[in-house]
XYZ file of C-alpha atoms in Angstrom:
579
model
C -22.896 2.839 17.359
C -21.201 -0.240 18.842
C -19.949 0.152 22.175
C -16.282 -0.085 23.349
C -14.588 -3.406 22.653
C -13.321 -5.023 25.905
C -9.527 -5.150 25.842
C -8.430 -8.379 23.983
C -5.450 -10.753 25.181
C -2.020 -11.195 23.923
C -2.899 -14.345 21.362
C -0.388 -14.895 18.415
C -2.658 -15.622 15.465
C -5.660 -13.963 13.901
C -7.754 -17.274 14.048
C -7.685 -17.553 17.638
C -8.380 -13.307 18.006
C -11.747 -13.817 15.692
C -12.613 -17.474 18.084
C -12.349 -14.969 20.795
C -13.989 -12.110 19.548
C -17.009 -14.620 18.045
C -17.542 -15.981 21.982
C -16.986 -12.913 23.599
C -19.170 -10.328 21.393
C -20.831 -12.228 19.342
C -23.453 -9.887 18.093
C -20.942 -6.808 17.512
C -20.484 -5.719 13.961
C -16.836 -6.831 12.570
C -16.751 -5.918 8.666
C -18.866 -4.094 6.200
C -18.640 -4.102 3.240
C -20.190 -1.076 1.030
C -20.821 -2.352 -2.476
C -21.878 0.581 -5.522
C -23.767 -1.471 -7.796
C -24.758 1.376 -9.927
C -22.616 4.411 -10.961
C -25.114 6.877 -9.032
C -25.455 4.367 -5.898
C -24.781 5.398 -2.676
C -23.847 1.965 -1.100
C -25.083 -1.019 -0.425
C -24.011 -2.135 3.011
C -23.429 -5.862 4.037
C -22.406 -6.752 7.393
C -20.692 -9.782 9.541
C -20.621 -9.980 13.352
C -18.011 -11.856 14.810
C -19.999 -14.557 15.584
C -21.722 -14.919 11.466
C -17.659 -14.306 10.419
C -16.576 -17.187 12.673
C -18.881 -19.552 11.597
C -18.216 -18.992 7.956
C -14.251 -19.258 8.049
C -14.827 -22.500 10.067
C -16.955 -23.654 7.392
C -14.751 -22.711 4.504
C -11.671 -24.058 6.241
C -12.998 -27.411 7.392
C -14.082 -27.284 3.067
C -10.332 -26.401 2.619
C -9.178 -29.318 4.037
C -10.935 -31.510 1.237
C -8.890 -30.039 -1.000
C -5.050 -29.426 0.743
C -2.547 -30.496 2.852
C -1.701 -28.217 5.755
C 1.206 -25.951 4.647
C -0.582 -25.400 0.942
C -0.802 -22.253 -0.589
C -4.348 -20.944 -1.329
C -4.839 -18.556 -3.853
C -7.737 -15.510 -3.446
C -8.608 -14.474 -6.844
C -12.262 -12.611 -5.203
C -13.141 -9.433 -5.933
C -12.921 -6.778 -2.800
C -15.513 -7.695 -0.427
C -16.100 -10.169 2.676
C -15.958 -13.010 1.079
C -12.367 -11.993 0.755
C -11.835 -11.346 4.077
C -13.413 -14.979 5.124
C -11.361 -16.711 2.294
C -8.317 -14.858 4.008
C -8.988 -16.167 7.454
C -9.814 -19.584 6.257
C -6.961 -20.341 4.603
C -5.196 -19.211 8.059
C -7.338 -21.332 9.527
C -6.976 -24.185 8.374
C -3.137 -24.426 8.649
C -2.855 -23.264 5.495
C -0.980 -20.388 3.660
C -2.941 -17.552 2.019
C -1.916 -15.851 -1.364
C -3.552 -12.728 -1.317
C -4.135 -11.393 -5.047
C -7.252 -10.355 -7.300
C -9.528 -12.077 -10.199
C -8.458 -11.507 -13.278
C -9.393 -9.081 -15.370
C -7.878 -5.941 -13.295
C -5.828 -3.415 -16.293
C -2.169 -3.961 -16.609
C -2.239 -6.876 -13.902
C -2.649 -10.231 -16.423
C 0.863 -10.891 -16.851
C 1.846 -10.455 -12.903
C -0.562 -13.178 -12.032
C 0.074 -15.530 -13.907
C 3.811 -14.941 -13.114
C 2.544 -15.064 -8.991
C 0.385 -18.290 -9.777
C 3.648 -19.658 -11.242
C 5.682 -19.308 -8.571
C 3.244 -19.682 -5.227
C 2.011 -22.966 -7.291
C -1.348 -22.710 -5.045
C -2.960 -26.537 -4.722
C -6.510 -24.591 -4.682
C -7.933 -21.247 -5.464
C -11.121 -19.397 -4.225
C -12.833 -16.874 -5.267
C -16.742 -15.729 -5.529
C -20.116 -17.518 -7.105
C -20.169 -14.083 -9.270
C -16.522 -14.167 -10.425
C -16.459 -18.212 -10.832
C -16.822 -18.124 -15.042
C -14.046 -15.881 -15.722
C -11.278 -16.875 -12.779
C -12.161 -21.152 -14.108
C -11.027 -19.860 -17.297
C -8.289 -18.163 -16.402
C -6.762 -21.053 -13.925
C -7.799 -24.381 -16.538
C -4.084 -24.226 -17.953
C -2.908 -24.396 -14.484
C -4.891 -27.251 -13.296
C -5.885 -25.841 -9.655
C -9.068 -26.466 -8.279
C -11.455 -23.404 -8.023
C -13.892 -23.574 -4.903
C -16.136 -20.133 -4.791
C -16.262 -19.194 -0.863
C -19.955 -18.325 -0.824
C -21.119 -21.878 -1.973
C -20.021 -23.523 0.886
C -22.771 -23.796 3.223
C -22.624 -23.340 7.116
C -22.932 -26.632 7.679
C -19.948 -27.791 6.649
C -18.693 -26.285 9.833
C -20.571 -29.488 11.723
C -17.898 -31.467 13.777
C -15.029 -29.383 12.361
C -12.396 -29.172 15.116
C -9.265 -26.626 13.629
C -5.664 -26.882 14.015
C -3.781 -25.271 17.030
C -2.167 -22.862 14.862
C 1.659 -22.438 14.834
C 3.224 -18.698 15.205
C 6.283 -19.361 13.797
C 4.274 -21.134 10.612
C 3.761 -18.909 7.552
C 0.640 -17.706 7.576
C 0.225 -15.685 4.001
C 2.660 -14.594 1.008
C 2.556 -10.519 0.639
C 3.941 -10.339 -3.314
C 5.752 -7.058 -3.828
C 4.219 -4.745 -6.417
C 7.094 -5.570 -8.378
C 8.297 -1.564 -8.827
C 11.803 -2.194 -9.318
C 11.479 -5.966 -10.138
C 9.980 -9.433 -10.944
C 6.998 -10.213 -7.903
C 8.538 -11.917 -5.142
C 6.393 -13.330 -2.254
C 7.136 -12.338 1.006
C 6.580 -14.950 3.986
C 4.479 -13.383 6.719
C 4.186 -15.671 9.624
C 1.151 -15.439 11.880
C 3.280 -14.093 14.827
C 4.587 -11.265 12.229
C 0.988 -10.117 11.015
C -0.081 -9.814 14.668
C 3.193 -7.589 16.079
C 2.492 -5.519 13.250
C -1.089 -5.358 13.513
C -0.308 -4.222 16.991
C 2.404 -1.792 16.428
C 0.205 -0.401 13.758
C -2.718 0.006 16.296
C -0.228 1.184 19.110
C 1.215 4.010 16.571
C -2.160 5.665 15.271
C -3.766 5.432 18.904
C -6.348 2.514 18.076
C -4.596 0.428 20.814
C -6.318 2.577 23.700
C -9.341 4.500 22.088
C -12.027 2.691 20.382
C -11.680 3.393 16.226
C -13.278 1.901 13.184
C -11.251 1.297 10.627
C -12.329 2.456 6.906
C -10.511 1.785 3.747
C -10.890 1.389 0.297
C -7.672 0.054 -0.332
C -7.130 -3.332 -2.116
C -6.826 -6.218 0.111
C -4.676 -7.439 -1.709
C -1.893 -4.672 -0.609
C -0.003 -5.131 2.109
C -1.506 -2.071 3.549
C -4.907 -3.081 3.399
C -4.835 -6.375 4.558
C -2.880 -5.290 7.499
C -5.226 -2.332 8.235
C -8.795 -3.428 7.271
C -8.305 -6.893 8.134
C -5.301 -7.967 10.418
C -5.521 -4.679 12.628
C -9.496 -4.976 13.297
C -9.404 -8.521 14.113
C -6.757 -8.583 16.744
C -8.685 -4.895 18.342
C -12.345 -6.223 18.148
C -12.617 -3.220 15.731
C -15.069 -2.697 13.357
C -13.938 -2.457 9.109
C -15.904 -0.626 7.056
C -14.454 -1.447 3.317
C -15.197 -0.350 -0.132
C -14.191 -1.452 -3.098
C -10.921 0.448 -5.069
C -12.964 1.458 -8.148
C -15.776 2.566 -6.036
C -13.545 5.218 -5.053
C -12.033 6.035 -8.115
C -15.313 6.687 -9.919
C -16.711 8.800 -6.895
C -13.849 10.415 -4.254
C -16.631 11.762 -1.507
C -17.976 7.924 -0.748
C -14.754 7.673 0.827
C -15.423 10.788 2.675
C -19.064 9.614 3.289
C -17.952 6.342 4.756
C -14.978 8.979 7.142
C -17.741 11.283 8.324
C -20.283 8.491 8.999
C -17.802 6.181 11.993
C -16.758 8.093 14.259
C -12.964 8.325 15.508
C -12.818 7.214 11.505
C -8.631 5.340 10.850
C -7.980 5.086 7.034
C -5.207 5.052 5.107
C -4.898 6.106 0.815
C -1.485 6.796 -1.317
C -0.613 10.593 -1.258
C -2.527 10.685 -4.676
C -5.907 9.852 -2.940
C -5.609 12.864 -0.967
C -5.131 14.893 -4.226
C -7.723 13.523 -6.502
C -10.309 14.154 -3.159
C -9.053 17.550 -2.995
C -9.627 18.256 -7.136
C -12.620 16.420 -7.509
C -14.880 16.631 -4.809
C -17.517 18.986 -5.564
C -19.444 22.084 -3.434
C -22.371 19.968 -3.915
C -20.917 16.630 -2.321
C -19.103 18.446 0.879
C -22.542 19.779 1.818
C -23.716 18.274 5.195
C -20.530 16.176 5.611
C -19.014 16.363 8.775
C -15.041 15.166 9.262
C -14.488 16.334 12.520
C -14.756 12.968 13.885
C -11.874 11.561 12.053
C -9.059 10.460 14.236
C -6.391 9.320 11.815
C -5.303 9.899 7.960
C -2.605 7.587 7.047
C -0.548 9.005 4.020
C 1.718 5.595 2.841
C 3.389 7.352 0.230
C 7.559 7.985 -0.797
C 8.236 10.297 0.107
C 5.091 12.182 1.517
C 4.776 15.590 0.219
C 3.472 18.309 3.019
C 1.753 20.304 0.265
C -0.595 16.994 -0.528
C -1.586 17.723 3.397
C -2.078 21.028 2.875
C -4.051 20.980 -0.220
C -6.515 18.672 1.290
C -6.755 20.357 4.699
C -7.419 23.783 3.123
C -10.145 21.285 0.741
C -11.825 20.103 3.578
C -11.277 22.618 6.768
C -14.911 23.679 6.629
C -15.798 20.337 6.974
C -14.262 19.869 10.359
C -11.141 18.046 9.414
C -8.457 19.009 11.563
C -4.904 19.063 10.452
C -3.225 16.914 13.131
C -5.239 14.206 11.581
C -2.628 13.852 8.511
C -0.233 10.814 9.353
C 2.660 9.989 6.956
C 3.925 6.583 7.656
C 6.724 4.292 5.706
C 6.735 0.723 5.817
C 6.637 -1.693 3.141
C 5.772 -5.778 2.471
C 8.629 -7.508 3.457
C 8.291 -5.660 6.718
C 4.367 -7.203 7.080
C 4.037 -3.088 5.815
C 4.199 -0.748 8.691
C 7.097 0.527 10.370
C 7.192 4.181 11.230
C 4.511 6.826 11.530
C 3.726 10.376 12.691
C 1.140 10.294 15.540
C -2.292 11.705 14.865
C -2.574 15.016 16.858
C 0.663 16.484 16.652
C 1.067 18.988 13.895
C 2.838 17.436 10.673
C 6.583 17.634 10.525
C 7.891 19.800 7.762
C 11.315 19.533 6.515
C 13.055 21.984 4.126
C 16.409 20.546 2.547
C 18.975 21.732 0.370
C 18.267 19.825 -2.934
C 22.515 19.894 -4.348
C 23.566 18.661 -0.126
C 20.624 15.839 -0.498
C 22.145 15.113 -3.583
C 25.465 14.680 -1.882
C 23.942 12.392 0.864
C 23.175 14.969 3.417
C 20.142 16.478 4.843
C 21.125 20.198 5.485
C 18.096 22.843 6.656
C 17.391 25.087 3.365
C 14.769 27.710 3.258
C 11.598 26.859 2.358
C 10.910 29.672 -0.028
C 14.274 28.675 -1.677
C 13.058 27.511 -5.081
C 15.869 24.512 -4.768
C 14.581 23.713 -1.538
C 13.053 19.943 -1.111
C 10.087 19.795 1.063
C 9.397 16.600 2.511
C 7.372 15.605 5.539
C 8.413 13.609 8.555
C 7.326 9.681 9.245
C 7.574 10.003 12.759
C 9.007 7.034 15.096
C 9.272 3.486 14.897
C 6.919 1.348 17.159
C 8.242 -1.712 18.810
C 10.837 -2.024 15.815
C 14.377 -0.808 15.178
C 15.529 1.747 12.919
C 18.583 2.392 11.674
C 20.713 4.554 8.659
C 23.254 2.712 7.016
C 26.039 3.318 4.719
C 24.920 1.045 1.313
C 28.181 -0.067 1.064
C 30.383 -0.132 3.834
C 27.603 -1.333 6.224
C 28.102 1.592 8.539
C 25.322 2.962 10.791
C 24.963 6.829 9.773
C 24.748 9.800 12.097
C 21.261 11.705 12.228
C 21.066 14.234 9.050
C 23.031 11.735 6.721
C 21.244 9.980 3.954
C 21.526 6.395 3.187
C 19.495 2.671 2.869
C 17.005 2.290 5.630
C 17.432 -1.001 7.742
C 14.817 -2.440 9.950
C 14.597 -5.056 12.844
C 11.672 -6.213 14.567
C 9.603 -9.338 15.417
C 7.319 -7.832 12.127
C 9.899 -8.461 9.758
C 9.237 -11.676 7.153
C 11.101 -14.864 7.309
C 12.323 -14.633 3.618
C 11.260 -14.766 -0.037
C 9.191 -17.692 -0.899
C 11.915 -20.410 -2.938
C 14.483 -17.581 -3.268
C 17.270 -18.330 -0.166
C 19.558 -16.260 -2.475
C 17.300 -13.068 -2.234
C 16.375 -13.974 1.304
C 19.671 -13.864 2.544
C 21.099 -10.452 0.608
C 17.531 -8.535 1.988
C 16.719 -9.832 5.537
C 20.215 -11.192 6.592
C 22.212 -7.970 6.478
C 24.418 -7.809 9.835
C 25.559 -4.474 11.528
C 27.721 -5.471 14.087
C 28.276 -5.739 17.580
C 26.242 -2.712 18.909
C 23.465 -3.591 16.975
C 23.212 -7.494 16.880
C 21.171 -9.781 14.574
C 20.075 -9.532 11.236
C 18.573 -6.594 9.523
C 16.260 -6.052 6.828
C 17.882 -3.729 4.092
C 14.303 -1.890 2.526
C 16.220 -0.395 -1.032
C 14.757 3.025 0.650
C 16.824 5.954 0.823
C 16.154 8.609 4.055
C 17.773 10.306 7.114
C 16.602 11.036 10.647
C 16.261 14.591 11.709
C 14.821 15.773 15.235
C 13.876 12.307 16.027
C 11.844 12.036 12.623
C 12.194 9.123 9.996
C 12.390 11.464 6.680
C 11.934 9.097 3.225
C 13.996 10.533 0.190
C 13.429 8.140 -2.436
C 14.451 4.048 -3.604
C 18.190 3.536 -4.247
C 17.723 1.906 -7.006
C 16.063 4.377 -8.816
C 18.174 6.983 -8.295
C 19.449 8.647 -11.483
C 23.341 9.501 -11.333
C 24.529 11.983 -13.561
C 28.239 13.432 -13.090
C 28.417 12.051 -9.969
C 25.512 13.664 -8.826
C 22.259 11.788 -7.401
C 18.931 13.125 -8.695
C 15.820 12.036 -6.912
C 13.471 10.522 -9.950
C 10.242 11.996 -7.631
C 11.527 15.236 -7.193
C 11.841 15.354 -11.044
C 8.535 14.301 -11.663
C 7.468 16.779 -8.774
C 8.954 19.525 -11.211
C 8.043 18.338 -14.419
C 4.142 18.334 -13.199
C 4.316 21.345 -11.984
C 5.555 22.857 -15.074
C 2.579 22.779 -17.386
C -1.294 21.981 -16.834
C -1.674 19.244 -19.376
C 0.898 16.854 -17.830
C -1.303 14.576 -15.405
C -0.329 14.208 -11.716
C 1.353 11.786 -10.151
C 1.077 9.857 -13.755
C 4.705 10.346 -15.509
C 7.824 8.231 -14.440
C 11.629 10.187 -14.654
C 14.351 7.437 -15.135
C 17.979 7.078 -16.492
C 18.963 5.188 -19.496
C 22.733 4.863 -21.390
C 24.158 7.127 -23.479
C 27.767 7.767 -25.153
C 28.883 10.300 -22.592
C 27.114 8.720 -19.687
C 23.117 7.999 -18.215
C 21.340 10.203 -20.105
C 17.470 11.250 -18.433
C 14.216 10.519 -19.638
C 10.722 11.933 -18.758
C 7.551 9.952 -19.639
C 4.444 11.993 -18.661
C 0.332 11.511 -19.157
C -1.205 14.411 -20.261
C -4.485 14.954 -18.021
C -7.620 13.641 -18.655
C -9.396 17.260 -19.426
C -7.937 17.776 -22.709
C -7.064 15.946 -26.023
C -3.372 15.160 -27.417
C -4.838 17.503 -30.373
C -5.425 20.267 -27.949
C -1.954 20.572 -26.343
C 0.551 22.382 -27.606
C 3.475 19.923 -27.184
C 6.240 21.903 -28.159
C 5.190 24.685 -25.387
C 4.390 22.001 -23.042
C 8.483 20.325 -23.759
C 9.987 23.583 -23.834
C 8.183 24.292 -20.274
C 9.254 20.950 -18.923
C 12.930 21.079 -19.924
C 13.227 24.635 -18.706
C 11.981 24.064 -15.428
C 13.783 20.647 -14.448
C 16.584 22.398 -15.932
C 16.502 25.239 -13.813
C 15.643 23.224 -10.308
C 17.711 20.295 -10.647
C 20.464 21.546 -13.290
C 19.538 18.415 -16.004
C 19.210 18.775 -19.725
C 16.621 15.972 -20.088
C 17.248 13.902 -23.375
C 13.936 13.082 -24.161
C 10.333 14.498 -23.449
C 7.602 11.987 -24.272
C 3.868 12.884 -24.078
C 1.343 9.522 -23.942
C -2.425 8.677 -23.228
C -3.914 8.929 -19.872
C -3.163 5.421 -18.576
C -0.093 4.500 -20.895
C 2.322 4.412 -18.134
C 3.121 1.038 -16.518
C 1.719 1.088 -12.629
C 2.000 -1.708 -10.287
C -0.640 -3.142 -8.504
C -0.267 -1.344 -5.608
C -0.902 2.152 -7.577
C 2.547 2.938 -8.030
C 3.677 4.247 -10.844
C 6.513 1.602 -12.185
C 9.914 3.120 -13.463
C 11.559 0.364 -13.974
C 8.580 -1.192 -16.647
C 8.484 2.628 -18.233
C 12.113 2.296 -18.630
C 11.995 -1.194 -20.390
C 9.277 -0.299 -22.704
C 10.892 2.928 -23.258
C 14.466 1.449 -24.477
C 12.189 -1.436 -26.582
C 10.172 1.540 -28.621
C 7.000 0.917 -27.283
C 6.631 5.060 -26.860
C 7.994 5.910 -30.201
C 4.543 6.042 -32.222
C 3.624 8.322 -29.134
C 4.818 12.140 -29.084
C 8.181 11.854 -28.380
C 10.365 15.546 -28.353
């Protein structure tokens, strides 16, 4: 195991942290990257130190440089892996802006990046020697240059001398998942991606106890370049990353990776923590060890304590300890983090009454009460401001009211990229005198209670029926629950028009385990209508029953309600088993 990193100064900019890191320890591990070649493989493991990364982002950027002007957008199109991470830092390097996204070829993605190619109008692209063929293709029409990052040799470093970089220069585009609309790309400076590196590191305790980091997330999320990438390099930590489908095909190499580093940071989408609880088997937990993990990060909205639960009580002979859960909030046009519980303190649990949440106020229920909401707390803000605000009057909200989360701090983007319209409307909301400047306005819904950021749901996909808000998640929570064939976490609840007002629509999955031909669907409808009707008091219009992987996602994970509702309204579900 690596010693303690020494303590690293207050620089501005990732590129100067890894010249720092490279001189200082130059022989200490900085990212590893566990490749599964085979289905039955248990990891391949390919390592940079500081110094081998700092040569090789040297040499890509001074090979950058041949191809762009400073200020040029560079597009990664590489598949999960360091070359990703040197393209990344490269592109930083060099003076140049970084457009984090994937190769082609991932499902349900095509269409998005061409759309983010079209508007971040990248002068070159890189990607890998093994990915080359199929990402030329796919950028010919466009005209870009493609430059694979593991072709250009060291030397090219030679008598390279790089920019001073700027803090106040943008330093990468974060594109939204594009949930509830078209991709937009975010402006992260380099002075933003470092406060929030920090804050992140502050909040989970990786700021004063050596950690490694360890995450399979796509680096391409906000989340994961901030917390396998952005976080490590300004600590002197050491990454240990996998790839996304790696994970997917086999749950407990995530766990392997936890239980091998210890004080183990990681973060996974409340669904993560789910599948690893379901599908991990007796066989697999034998001999693994999680007691050494220091910090769980649970990104999801909202987070769910029973997800917690289910995988403590999964894993508790293991060693896992429950103070380890950590729900956080953040999202892209905030760099991505901005509140979190602290690891070590036992998870908050909140209990509200679902008809007063409905009404815009967080009011204690029990939590036996079958129209109770249970939600868990995000803990605190670190080095940012939080506040509640009224949607529409602008008004700051007392503690236990619900309304539009606003956040200020020196994490916060500059703007959309080409969109001063947008940029103004989302990051230029004003509060007033006792709380100067301008504010970022998320489209989150939540309320603070003992202290605690609670998450409720987005605001614009809440579904309004007789003046009554419905929570689409809570829904979907229901509707899950109600019968064994509808697959979790994989069915979108949404509002569309009707003659006497928004009528509400459920599209589920039905699991994986079992056929459309096996499933009773008018038990499974009749169990579904009964029980949202029942919890939430809505007569849902319309029951529809599709193939594992028919509903839209983003590329985040997310399950997409506004694309379910479009291709709902245009037909696209009606050769399915609509009730």
């Amino acid at each position: 195991m690596d010693s303690r990193p020494p303590l690293a100064p207050a620089y501005r900019t990732l590129p100067e942290y890894v010249r720092h890191w490279a001189e200082l320890t130059p022989d200490r591990r900085a990212f590893t990257f566990v490749d599964h070649p085979a289905p039955n493989s248990r990891g391949v493991h390919r390592t940079l130190t500081w110094q081998r990364l700092d040569l090789r982002v040297r040499a890509l950027a001074a090979r950058l440089t041949e191809y762009a002007e400073p200020g040029s957008r560079v597009a990664l199109l590489c598949p999960q892996g360091t070359d990703y991470i040197t393209g990344f830092l490269a592109a930083l390097t060099a003076g140049m802006v970084a457009v984090p996204l994937y190769p082609p070829g991932l499902p349900g993605q095509g269409d998005r990046l061409v759309g983010v190619l079209g508007d971040a109008r990248p002068s070159v692209v890189l990607t890998t020697e093994r990915a080359l063929p199929e990402v030329t293709d796919f950028c010919e029409r466009a005209h870009v240059p493609v430059l694979a990052t593991d072709r250009v040799p060291d030397t090219a470093a030679l008598n390279w001398q790089a920019p001073v970089p700027d803090p106040a220069a943008t330093a990468y585009l974060q594109y939204t998942s594009g949930s509830t609309r078209a991709p937009a790309g975010v402006e992260i400076t380099h002075g933003n991606v470092v406060a929030n590196a920090r804050q992140a590191l502050a909040a989970y305790g990786a700021d004063a106890h050596p950690m490694t980091c360890v995450g399979w997330l796509p680096l391409y999320h906000d989340m994961g370049l901030v917390l396998s990438v952005a976080a490590p390099v300004v600590r002197g930590l050491l990454s240990v990353l996998m790839d996304p489908a790696a994970f997917l095909h086999e749950p407990a190499r995530w766990l392997r990776l936890l239980a091998a580093h210890p004080q183990a940071l990681s973060a996974a989408p409340n669904f993560a923590y789910d599948y690893c609880a379901s599908a991990v088997t007796g066989a697999q937990k034998e001999g693994l060890r999680l007691d050494g993990v220091a910090a769980l990060i649970n990104g999801s909205e909202p987070v769910r304590p029973g997800t917690a639960d289910r995988f403590h009580a999964a894993f508790a002979a293991q060693g896992l300890a429950a103070e380890v859960h950590c729900p956080s909030y953040g999202l892209a046009e905030a760099t991505v983090f901005v509140s979190a519980a602290r690891p070590g303190r036992p998870l908050g649990r909140f209990a509200l009454d679902r008809d007063a949440l409905a009404a815009g106020k967080a009011l204690p229920a029990r939590p036996d009460d079958p129209r109770a909401v249970l939600l868990a707390g995000c803990g605190t803000p670190v080095g940012q401001r939080v506040r509640i605000v009224d949607p529409a009057a602008h008004a700051v909200l007392a503690e236990g009211e619900v309304g539009e989360i606003w956040v200020q701090g020196p994490n916060v983007g500059r703007g959309y990229w080409n969109n001063s319209a947008q940029t103004k409307r989302v990051f230029g909301a004003a509060l007033g005198e006792d709380a100067p400047g301008s504010w970022l306005r998320t489209g989150d819904l939540g309320t603070v209670l003992e202290g605690q950021l609670i998450v409720t749901g987005r605001l614009k996909d809440l579904i309004v029926i007789d003046g009554r808000n419905h929570y689409p998640q809570d829904v979907e929570a229901t509707a899950q629950d109600a019968h064994q064939a509808v697959r979790r976490d994989r069915l979108a609840a949404f509002g569309v028009p009707g003659g006497a007002g928004e009528r509400v629509v459920v599209v589920a999955e039905h699991a994986r385990t079992t056929s459309l031909a096996d499933i009773d669907v008018p038990a499974l409808t009749r169990a579904v209508r009964a029980a949202v009707s029942a919890r939430h008091g809505l007569r849902l219009a319309d029951v529809v029953l599709v193939a594992p992987g028919t509903v839209p996602r983003t590329s985040s994970g997310k399950v997409s309600r506004a694309l379910t509702r479009t291709r709902y309204l245009e037909g696209a579900y009606a050769a399915e088993t609509a009730v």
